[in-house]
Amino acid sequence: MSTTESAPGPATGPAAYPATPRTTPTRARERVSYDRELVHAILDEGYLCHLGFVREGEPVVLPTLYARLGERLYLHGSTGAGYLRPARDGGLPVCLTVTHVDGLVLAASAFHHSVNYRSVVVRGTARPVTAEDEKRRAFDAVVDQVIPGRSADCRPAAARELAATAILALDLAEVSAKVRRGGPKDDPEDLGLPHWRGVLPVRLAYGPPRAAEEAGDPQVPGYLTGYARP
Amino acid sequence: MSTTESAPGPATGPAAYPATPRTTPTRARERVSYDRELVHAILDEGYLCHLGFVREGEPVVLPTLYARLGERLYLHGSTGAGYLRPARDGGLPVCLTVTHVDGLVLAASAFHHSVNYRSVVVRGTARPVTAEDEKRRAFDAVVDQVIPGRSADCRPAAARELAATAILALDLAEVSAKVRRGGPKDDPEDLGLPHWRGVLPVRLAYGPPRAAEEAGDPQVPGYLTGYARP
């Protein structure tokens, strides 16, 4: 199936992605999941991924915006980005990783310090989106992934702007999630030590919105005030 | 110079890292910097990187904890992690990327939506740290990178725990930073449109600390209350 000619559909697969050699970890196996709902939830909470690919035999990792529509991810790039050239010729093998840090885990021993996190790793081949309707849908999806609802409240991309934007598609086929939750897992003999043990929660905080200077004092749209968590 | 036999020193190089073909971007060149102080500041603000390497010809990107000591980064792994095996034989070519998101940039046009961020990309060869004194220093540095001051307030790693931990060293030699700051950069003809324009600030928020259940209600150490931003 070409990734550029078919419209992305809703999630229709089984409840879990298949485990493959590439998505089976060599350590911390108990933290790994292939659950589709979990994978979607982690992806939907974010908008920034770290995209890895190989250039001249060496690894490159770049922060990149993405959006999920069904079982497909769209990656936002510029047509000037060098790494997109190989994508035009048969596709670019990539590893796309999204990570949310949820807490810093303090144990009695240095060894058992850890971090609570949720991550998703997607392996696959990214291909440029060329069909204009899919490209526009993907473009809007990236805007809405960052700020849900925003694509309906701004000037849509003109044809020349769409042409100047490269969008890559990456299907969710070989996917795994990894989650670490909960408190410190100290050795029993360390529990009596006088060091504070527990979790320092971490989250992304948004707002308050800052209007561009020349814009005066316009009404802040509802989809932004919802972001302004105390 | 071996990365495993010499102690890491303070920053002693010139004010900027050299630009190389691998650290010269093909786009958004105006956002790139090689300034050493800026690179250090971005690295010191974080503790989680996305580490990219090549396995069987394909890219892999894993979230990993790191610490900076002078001009050297240390990466925390487990001796069971498969990707560390090649690191033992002559070193593992890696791309290490750290990204902080500072704001969501809303423009009048979909095309000029953006994200404010600061990122650092380090290219190089990671090598395992084998000397026990450097390994212990690196281990403590990773703990302190996540929670400054914590390594002095927990049980230090035992020799067998150090042996079960793999630490990779990566020198800061081929490094670049990328920064996007400020408000939306709309086309002049879009400035009269009725869409809200500006920036939604983003930051990591920490706390309040949650003690492990069995720990009763112990005093929260000072280095943690400092984290509890409102």
Short mmCIF file of N, CA and C in Angstrom, two decimals, chain B residues 4-137:
data_model
loop_
_atom_site.label_atom_id
_atom_site.label_comp_id
_atom_site.label_asym_id
_atom_site.label_seq_id
_atom_site.Cartn_x
_atom_site.Cartn_y
_atom_site.Cartn_z
N THR B 4 38.32 7.08 28.50
CA THR B 4 38.09 6.32 29.73
C THR B 4 39.23 6.45 30.72
N GLU B 5 40.34 7.05 30.30
CA GLU B 5 41.48 7.10 31.22
C GLU B 5 41.75 8.48 31.78
N SER B 6 41.29 9.52 31.10
CA SER B 6 41.57 10.86 31.59
C SER B 6 40.36 11.39 32.32
N ALA B 7 40.62 12.19 33.32
CA ALA B 7 39.52 12.79 34.05
C ALA B 7 38.92 13.91 33.22
N PRO B 8 37.60 14.09 33.29
CA PRO B 8 37.00 15.20 32.55
C PRO B 8 37.42 16.52 33.17
N GLY B 9 37.71 17.47 32.37
CA GLY B 9 38.15 18.76 32.89
C GLY B 9 37.10 19.81 32.69
N PRO B 10 37.34 20.99 33.19
CA PRO B 10 36.40 22.10 32.95
C PRO B 10 36.50 22.54 31.50
N ALA B 11 35.56 23.38 31.12
CA ALA B 11 35.58 23.90 29.76
C ALA B 11 36.80 24.77 29.58
N THR B 12 37.67 24.41 28.66
CA THR B 12 38.87 25.19 28.46
C THR B 12 39.02 25.64 27.01
N GLY B 13 38.12 25.23 26.14
CA GLY B 13 38.26 25.54 24.72
C GLY B 13 37.86 26.97 24.42
N PRO B 14 37.87 27.31 23.16
CA PRO B 14 37.44 28.65 22.74
C PRO B 14 35.94 28.83 22.98
N ALA B 15 35.47 30.03 22.73
CA ALA B 15 34.09 30.37 23.07
C ALA B 15 33.08 29.65 22.20
N ALA B 16 33.54 29.09 21.10
CA ALA B 16 32.58 28.43 20.20
C ALA B 16 33.14 27.09 19.74
N TYR B 17 32.24 26.12 19.52
CA TYR B 17 32.63 24.87 18.90
C TYR B 17 32.81 25.11 17.41
N PRO B 18 33.71 24.37 16.77
CA PRO B 18 33.89 24.58 15.33
C PRO B 18 32.68 24.07 14.56
N ALA B 19 32.31 24.78 13.52
CA ALA B 19 31.26 24.28 12.62
C ALA B 19 31.88 23.26 11.69
N THR B 20 31.23 22.13 11.54
CA THR B 20 31.73 21.10 10.62
C THR B 20 30.61 20.78 9.64
N PRO B 21 30.94 20.05 8.57
CA PRO B 21 29.86 19.69 7.63
C PRO B 21 28.71 19.00 8.35
N ARG B 22 29.02 18.18 9.36
CA ARG B 22 27.94 17.46 10.04
C ARG B 22 27.12 18.36 10.97
N THR B 23 27.66 19.50 11.35
CA THR B 23 26.89 20.36 12.24
C THR B 23 26.45 21.64 11.55
N THR B 24 26.57 21.68 10.23
CA THR B 24 26.07 22.82 9.47
C THR B 24 24.73 22.45 8.85
N PRO B 25 23.66 23.11 9.27
CA PRO B 25 22.34 22.70 8.80
C PRO B 25 22.08 23.11 7.36
N THR B 26 21.13 22.41 6.75
CA THR B 26 20.76 22.75 5.38
C THR B 26 19.60 23.74 5.36
N ARG B 27 19.02 24.02 6.51
CA ARG B 27 17.92 24.97 6.58
C ARG B 27 17.95 25.69 7.92
N ALA B 28 17.19 26.79 8.02
CA ALA B 28 17.07 27.56 9.26
C ALA B 28 18.44 27.87 9.84
N ARG B 29 19.38 28.24 8.96
CA ARG B 29 20.73 28.51 9.43
C ARG B 29 20.79 29.64 10.44
N GLU B 30 19.85 30.58 10.36
CA GLU B 30 19.91 31.72 11.26
C GLU B 30 19.64 31.32 12.71
N ARG B 31 19.11 30.10 12.91
CA ARG B 31 18.82 29.67 14.27
C ARG B 31 19.98 28.91 14.90
N VAL B 32 21.03 28.66 14.13
CA VAL B 32 22.10 27.79 14.61
C VAL B 32 23.17 28.58 15.35
N SER B 33 23.71 27.96 16.40
CA SER B 33 24.80 28.59 17.14
C SER B 33 25.79 27.51 17.56
N TYR B 34 27.04 27.92 17.66
CA TYR B 34 28.07 27.01 18.16
C TYR B 34 28.64 27.54 19.48
N ASP B 35 27.94 28.49 20.06
CA ASP B 35 28.41 29.15 21.27
C ASP B 35 28.47 28.16 22.43
N ARG B 36 29.65 28.09 23.03
CA ARG B 36 29.89 27.09 24.07
C ARG B 36 29.00 27.32 25.30
N GLU B 37 28.88 28.58 25.71
CA GLU B 37 28.05 28.87 26.89
C GLU B 37 26.59 28.50 26.66
N LEU B 38 26.11 28.81 25.47
CA LEU B 38 24.72 28.47 25.14
C LEU B 38 24.53 26.95 25.13
N VAL B 39 25.46 26.25 24.52
CA VAL B 39 25.38 24.78 24.47
C VAL B 39 25.36 24.21 25.90
N HIS B 40 26.27 24.71 26.72
CA HIS B 40 26.32 24.21 28.11
C HIS B 40 25.01 24.50 28.85
N ALA B 41 24.49 25.69 28.66
CA ALA B 41 23.27 26.07 29.37
C ALA B 41 22.11 25.16 28.97
N ILE B 42 21.99 24.87 27.70
CA ILE B 42 20.90 24.00 27.23
C ILE B 42 21.09 22.59 27.79
N LEU B 43 22.31 22.10 27.74
CA LEU B 43 22.56 20.75 28.26
C LEU B 43 22.32 20.70 29.77
N ASP B 44 22.75 21.74 30.48
CA ASP B 44 22.65 21.70 31.95
C ASP B 44 21.21 21.81 32.43
N GLU B 45 20.35 22.40 31.61
CA GLU B 45 18.94 22.53 32.02
C GLU B 45 18.21 21.20 31.94
N GLY B 46 18.74 20.26 31.16
CA GLY B 46 18.05 18.98 30.96
C GLY B 46 18.74 17.83 31.65
N TYR B 47 18.18 16.67 31.48
CA TYR B 47 18.78 15.42 31.97
C TYR B 47 18.39 14.26 31.07
N LEU B 48 17.42 14.50 30.19
CA LEU B 48 16.98 13.44 29.26
C LEU B 48 17.40 13.81 27.84
N CYS B 49 18.11 12.91 27.20
CA CYS B 49 18.45 13.13 25.79
C CYS B 49 17.79 12.05 24.96
N HIS B 50 17.79 12.25 23.67
CA HIS B 50 17.42 11.18 22.74
C HIS B 50 18.68 10.76 22.01
N LEU B 51 19.07 9.52 22.25
CA LEU B 51 20.33 9.00 21.75
C LEU B 51 20.07 8.18 20.50
N GLY B 52 20.68 8.59 19.40
CA GLY B 52 20.52 7.87 18.14
C GLY B 52 21.78 7.12 17.78
N PHE B 53 21.59 5.91 17.27
CA PHE B 53 22.72 5.12 16.78
C PHE B 53 22.19 4.21 15.68
N VAL B 54 23.12 3.52 15.03
CA VAL B 54 22.75 2.65 13.91
C VAL B 54 22.92 1.20 14.36
N ARG B 55 21.86 0.41 14.19
CA ARG B 55 21.95 -1.02 14.53
C ARG B 55 21.51 -1.81 13.31
N GLU B 56 22.38 -2.68 12.84
CA GLU B 56 22.11 -3.46 11.63
C GLU B 56 21.66 -2.55 10.49
N GLY B 57 22.32 -1.43 10.37
CA GLY B 57 22.07 -0.52 9.26
C GLY B 57 20.88 0.38 9.43
N GLU B 58 20.16 0.23 10.54
CA GLU B 58 18.94 1.02 10.70
C GLU B 58 19.02 1.93 11.92
N PRO B 59 18.30 3.06 11.85
CA PRO B 59 18.39 4.02 12.95
C PRO B 59 17.61 3.55 14.17
N VAL B 60 18.13 3.86 15.35
CA VAL B 60 17.45 3.60 16.62
C VAL B 60 17.59 4.87 17.46
N VAL B 61 16.50 5.28 18.09
CA VAL B 61 16.51 6.46 18.97
C VAL B 61 15.90 6.07 20.31
N LEU B 62 16.69 6.20 21.38
CA LEU B 62 16.20 5.83 22.70
C LEU B 62 16.35 7.00 23.67
N PRO B 63 15.32 7.23 24.51
CA PRO B 63 15.47 8.24 25.56
C PRO B 63 16.46 7.73 26.61
N THR B 64 17.36 8.59 27.02
CA THR B 64 18.47 8.18 27.89
C THR B 64 18.82 9.33 28.83
N LEU B 65 19.22 9.01 30.05
CA LEU B 65 19.69 10.04 30.98
C LEU B 65 21.16 10.35 30.71
N TYR B 66 21.50 11.62 30.92
CA TYR B 66 22.89 12.03 30.71
C TYR B 66 23.30 13.02 31.78
N ALA B 67 24.60 13.25 31.84
CA ALA B 67 25.14 14.33 32.68
C ALA B 67 26.28 14.98 31.92
N ARG B 68 26.51 16.25 32.20
CA ARG B 68 27.68 16.93 31.62
C ARG B 68 28.70 17.22 32.71
N LEU B 69 29.94 16.86 32.47
CA LEU B 69 31.05 17.28 33.32
C LEU B 69 32.08 17.90 32.39
N GLY B 70 32.19 19.21 32.45
CA GLY B 70 33.13 19.90 31.57
C GLY B 70 32.75 19.67 30.12
N GLU B 71 33.69 19.18 29.36
CA GLU B 71 33.46 18.97 27.92
C GLU B 71 33.16 17.51 27.61
N ARG B 72 32.58 16.83 28.58
CA ARG B 72 32.24 15.43 28.35
C ARG B 72 30.82 15.14 28.84
N LEU B 73 30.08 14.39 28.05
CA LEU B 73 28.78 13.90 28.48
C LEU B 73 28.92 12.44 28.90
N TYR B 74 28.14 12.08 29.92
CA TYR B 74 28.07 10.68 30.34
C TYR B 74 26.64 10.19 30.14
N LEU B 75 26.51 9.01 29.57
CA LEU B 75 25.19 8.43 29.29
C LEU B 75 25.00 7.21 30.17
N HIS B 76 23.81 7.12 30.71
CA HIS B 76 23.51 6.05 31.65
C HIS B 76 22.82 4.90 30.94
N GLY B 77 23.34 3.71 31.12
CA GLY B 77 22.70 2.54 30.53
C GLY B 77 22.79 1.35 31.45
N SER B 78 22.24 0.25 30.99
CA SER B 78 22.38 -1.00 31.73
C SER B 78 23.35 -1.88 30.96
N THR B 79 24.07 -2.73 31.66
CA THR B 79 25.00 -3.60 30.95
C THR B 79 24.24 -4.57 30.05
N GLY B 80 22.94 -4.72 30.29
CA GLY B 80 22.16 -5.62 29.44
C GLY B 80 21.68 -4.98 28.15
N ALA B 81 21.82 -3.66 28.05
CA ALA B 81 21.29 -2.98 26.86
C ALA B 81 22.07 -3.39 25.62
N GLY B 82 21.36 -3.90 24.64
CA GLY B 82 22.00 -4.44 23.45
C GLY B 82 22.87 -3.44 22.71
N TYR B 83 22.48 -2.19 22.72
CA TYR B 83 23.21 -1.22 21.91
C TYR B 83 24.59 -0.93 22.49
N LEU B 84 24.83 -1.35 23.73
CA LEU B 84 26.12 -1.05 24.33
C LEU B 84 27.20 -2.00 23.86
N ARG B 85 26.81 -3.14 23.30
CA ARG B 85 27.83 -4.10 22.88
C ARG B 85 28.79 -3.52 21.85
N PRO B 86 28.26 -2.89 20.77
CA PRO B 86 29.22 -2.31 19.81
C PRO B 86 30.09 -1.22 20.44
N ALA B 87 29.57 -0.57 21.49
CA ALA B 87 30.33 0.50 22.11
C ALA B 87 31.63 -0.02 22.70
N ARG B 88 31.63 -1.31 23.06
CA ARG B 88 32.84 -1.88 23.67
C ARG B 88 33.93 -2.09 22.63
N ASP B 89 33.55 -2.27 21.40
CA ASP B 89 34.54 -2.55 20.36
C ASP B 89 34.82 -1.30 19.55
N GLY B 90 35.60 -0.41 20.09
CA GLY B 90 36.04 0.74 19.32
C GLY B 90 35.10 1.92 19.35
N GLY B 91 33.99 1.81 20.06
CA GLY B 91 33.13 2.96 20.19
C GLY B 91 31.91 2.90 19.30
N LEU B 92 30.88 3.61 19.71
CA LEU B 92 29.60 3.60 19.01
C LEU B 92 29.33 5.00 18.45
N PRO B 93 29.26 5.16 17.13
CA PRO B 93 28.90 6.47 16.58
C PRO B 93 27.47 6.83 16.98
N VAL B 94 27.31 8.00 17.56
CA VAL B 94 26.00 8.40 18.06
C VAL B 94 25.67 9.83 17.64
N CYS B 95 24.39 10.13 17.72
CA CYS B 95 23.92 11.51 17.65
C CYS B 95 23.04 11.71 18.87
N LEU B 96 23.44 12.63 19.72
CA LEU B 96 22.73 12.87 20.98
C LEU B 96 22.02 14.21 20.89
N THR B 97 20.71 14.21 21.12
CA THR B 97 19.94 15.43 20.95
C THR B 97 19.14 15.74 22.22
N VAL B 98 19.23 16.99 22.65
CA VAL B 98 18.49 17.48 23.82
C VAL B 98 17.62 18.63 23.36
N THR B 99 16.34 18.59 23.68
CA THR B 99 15.41 19.63 23.22
C THR B 99 14.56 20.14 24.37
N HIS B 100 14.49 21.46 24.51
CA HIS B 100 13.56 22.08 25.45
C HIS B 100 12.53 22.87 24.64
N VAL B 101 11.26 22.62 24.88
CA VAL B 101 10.20 23.40 24.24
C VAL B 101 9.87 24.58 25.15
N ASP B 102 9.90 25.79 24.60
CA ASP B 102 9.66 27.00 25.40
C ASP B 102 8.33 27.67 25.10
N GLY B 103 7.73 27.37 23.97
CA GLY B 103 6.48 28.03 23.66
C GLY B 103 5.87 27.54 22.37
N LEU B 104 4.55 27.68 22.29
CA LEU B 104 3.83 27.38 21.05
C LEU B 104 3.54 28.71 20.39
N VAL B 105 3.91 28.84 19.13
CA VAL B 105 3.83 30.13 18.44
C VAL B 105 2.63 30.12 17.49
N LEU B 106 1.64 30.97 17.78
CA LEU B 106 0.43 31.03 16.96
C LEU B 106 0.49 32.23 16.04
N ALA B 107 0.47 31.97 14.75
CA ALA B 107 0.51 33.01 13.74
C ALA B 107 -0.87 33.18 13.13
N ALA B 108 -1.05 34.25 12.36
CA ALA B 108 -2.32 34.44 11.67
C ALA B 108 -2.54 33.38 10.60
N SER B 109 -1.44 32.93 9.99
CA SER B 109 -1.54 31.91 8.95
C SER B 109 -1.07 30.57 9.50
N ALA B 110 -1.71 29.50 9.04
CA ALA B 110 -1.29 28.16 9.46
C ALA B 110 0.19 27.95 9.16
N PHE B 111 0.64 28.47 8.02
CA PHE B 111 2.01 28.26 7.57
C PHE B 111 3.05 28.77 8.54
N HIS B 112 2.78 29.88 9.22
CA HIS B 112 3.78 30.48 10.09
C HIS B 112 3.65 30.04 11.55
N HIS B 113 2.79 29.08 11.82
CA HIS B 113 2.80 28.51 13.16
C HIS B 113 4.15 27.87 13.44
N SER B 114 4.59 27.93 14.66
CA SER B 114 5.92 27.41 14.96
C SER B 114 6.00 27.02 16.44
N VAL B 115 7.16 26.61 16.84
CA VAL B 115 7.41 26.27 18.24
C VAL B 115 8.70 26.95 18.66
N ASN B 116 8.69 27.60 19.81
CA ASN B 116 9.94 28.11 20.37
C ASN B 116 10.65 26.98 21.10
N TYR B 117 11.92 26.82 20.84
CA TYR B 117 12.65 25.70 21.44
C TYR B 117 14.12 26.04 21.50
N ARG B 118 14.83 25.27 22.30
CA ARG B 118 16.29 25.30 22.33
C ARG B 118 16.76 23.86 22.26
N SER B 119 17.61 23.55 21.31
CA SER B 119 18.09 22.17 21.19
C SER B 119 19.60 22.15 21.00
N VAL B 120 20.18 21.04 21.38
CA VAL B 120 21.61 20.80 21.15
C VAL B 120 21.74 19.44 20.48
N VAL B 121 22.58 19.38 19.47
CA VAL B 121 22.88 18.12 18.79
C VAL B 121 24.38 17.85 18.92
N VAL B 122 24.72 16.70 19.45
CA VAL B 122 26.12 16.30 19.62
C VAL B 122 26.39 15.09 18.74
N ARG B 123 27.37 15.20 17.86
CA ARG B 123 27.81 14.06 17.05
C ARG B 123 29.11 13.55 17.63
N GLY B 124 29.33 12.25 17.54
CA GLY B 124 30.60 11.73 18.03
C GLY B 124 30.55 10.24 18.26
N THR B 125 31.57 9.75 18.92
CA THR B 125 31.68 8.33 19.20
C THR B 125 31.64 8.12 20.71
N ALA B 126 30.67 7.35 21.15
CA ALA B 126 30.53 7.09 22.58
C ALA B 126 31.34 5.85 22.95
N ARG B 127 32.02 5.95 24.09
CA ARG B 127 32.87 4.83 24.54
C ARG B 127 32.55 4.50 25.99
N PRO B 128 32.59 3.23 26.34
CA PRO B 128 32.28 2.86 27.72
C PRO B 128 33.35 3.35 28.69
N VAL B 129 32.89 3.80 29.84
CA VAL B 129 33.81 4.21 30.90
C VAL B 129 34.16 2.97 31.72
N THR B 130 35.42 2.68 31.84
CA THR B 130 35.83 1.47 32.55
C THR B 130 36.57 1.78 33.85
N ALA B 131 37.31 2.87 33.89
CA ALA B 131 38.04 3.22 35.12
C ALA B 131 37.04 3.48 36.24
N GLU B 132 37.27 2.80 37.40
CA GLU B 132 36.24 2.85 38.44
C GLU B 132 36.03 4.25 39.00
N ASP B 133 37.10 5.04 39.13
CA ASP B 133 36.90 6.37 39.72
C ASP B 133 36.12 7.28 38.78
N GLU B 134 36.42 7.20 37.49
CA GLU B 134 35.65 8.02 36.55
C GLU B 134 34.20 7.52 36.48
N LYS B 135 34.03 6.21 36.56
CA LYS B 135 32.68 5.66 36.47
C LYS B 135 31.82 6.10 37.65
N ARG B 136 32.44 6.10 38.84
CA ARG B 136 31.69 6.55 40.02
C ARG B 136 31.35 8.03 39.92
N ARG B 137 32.31 8.82 39.46
CA ARG B 137 32.06 10.26 39.31
C ARG B 137 30.94 10.49 38.29
#
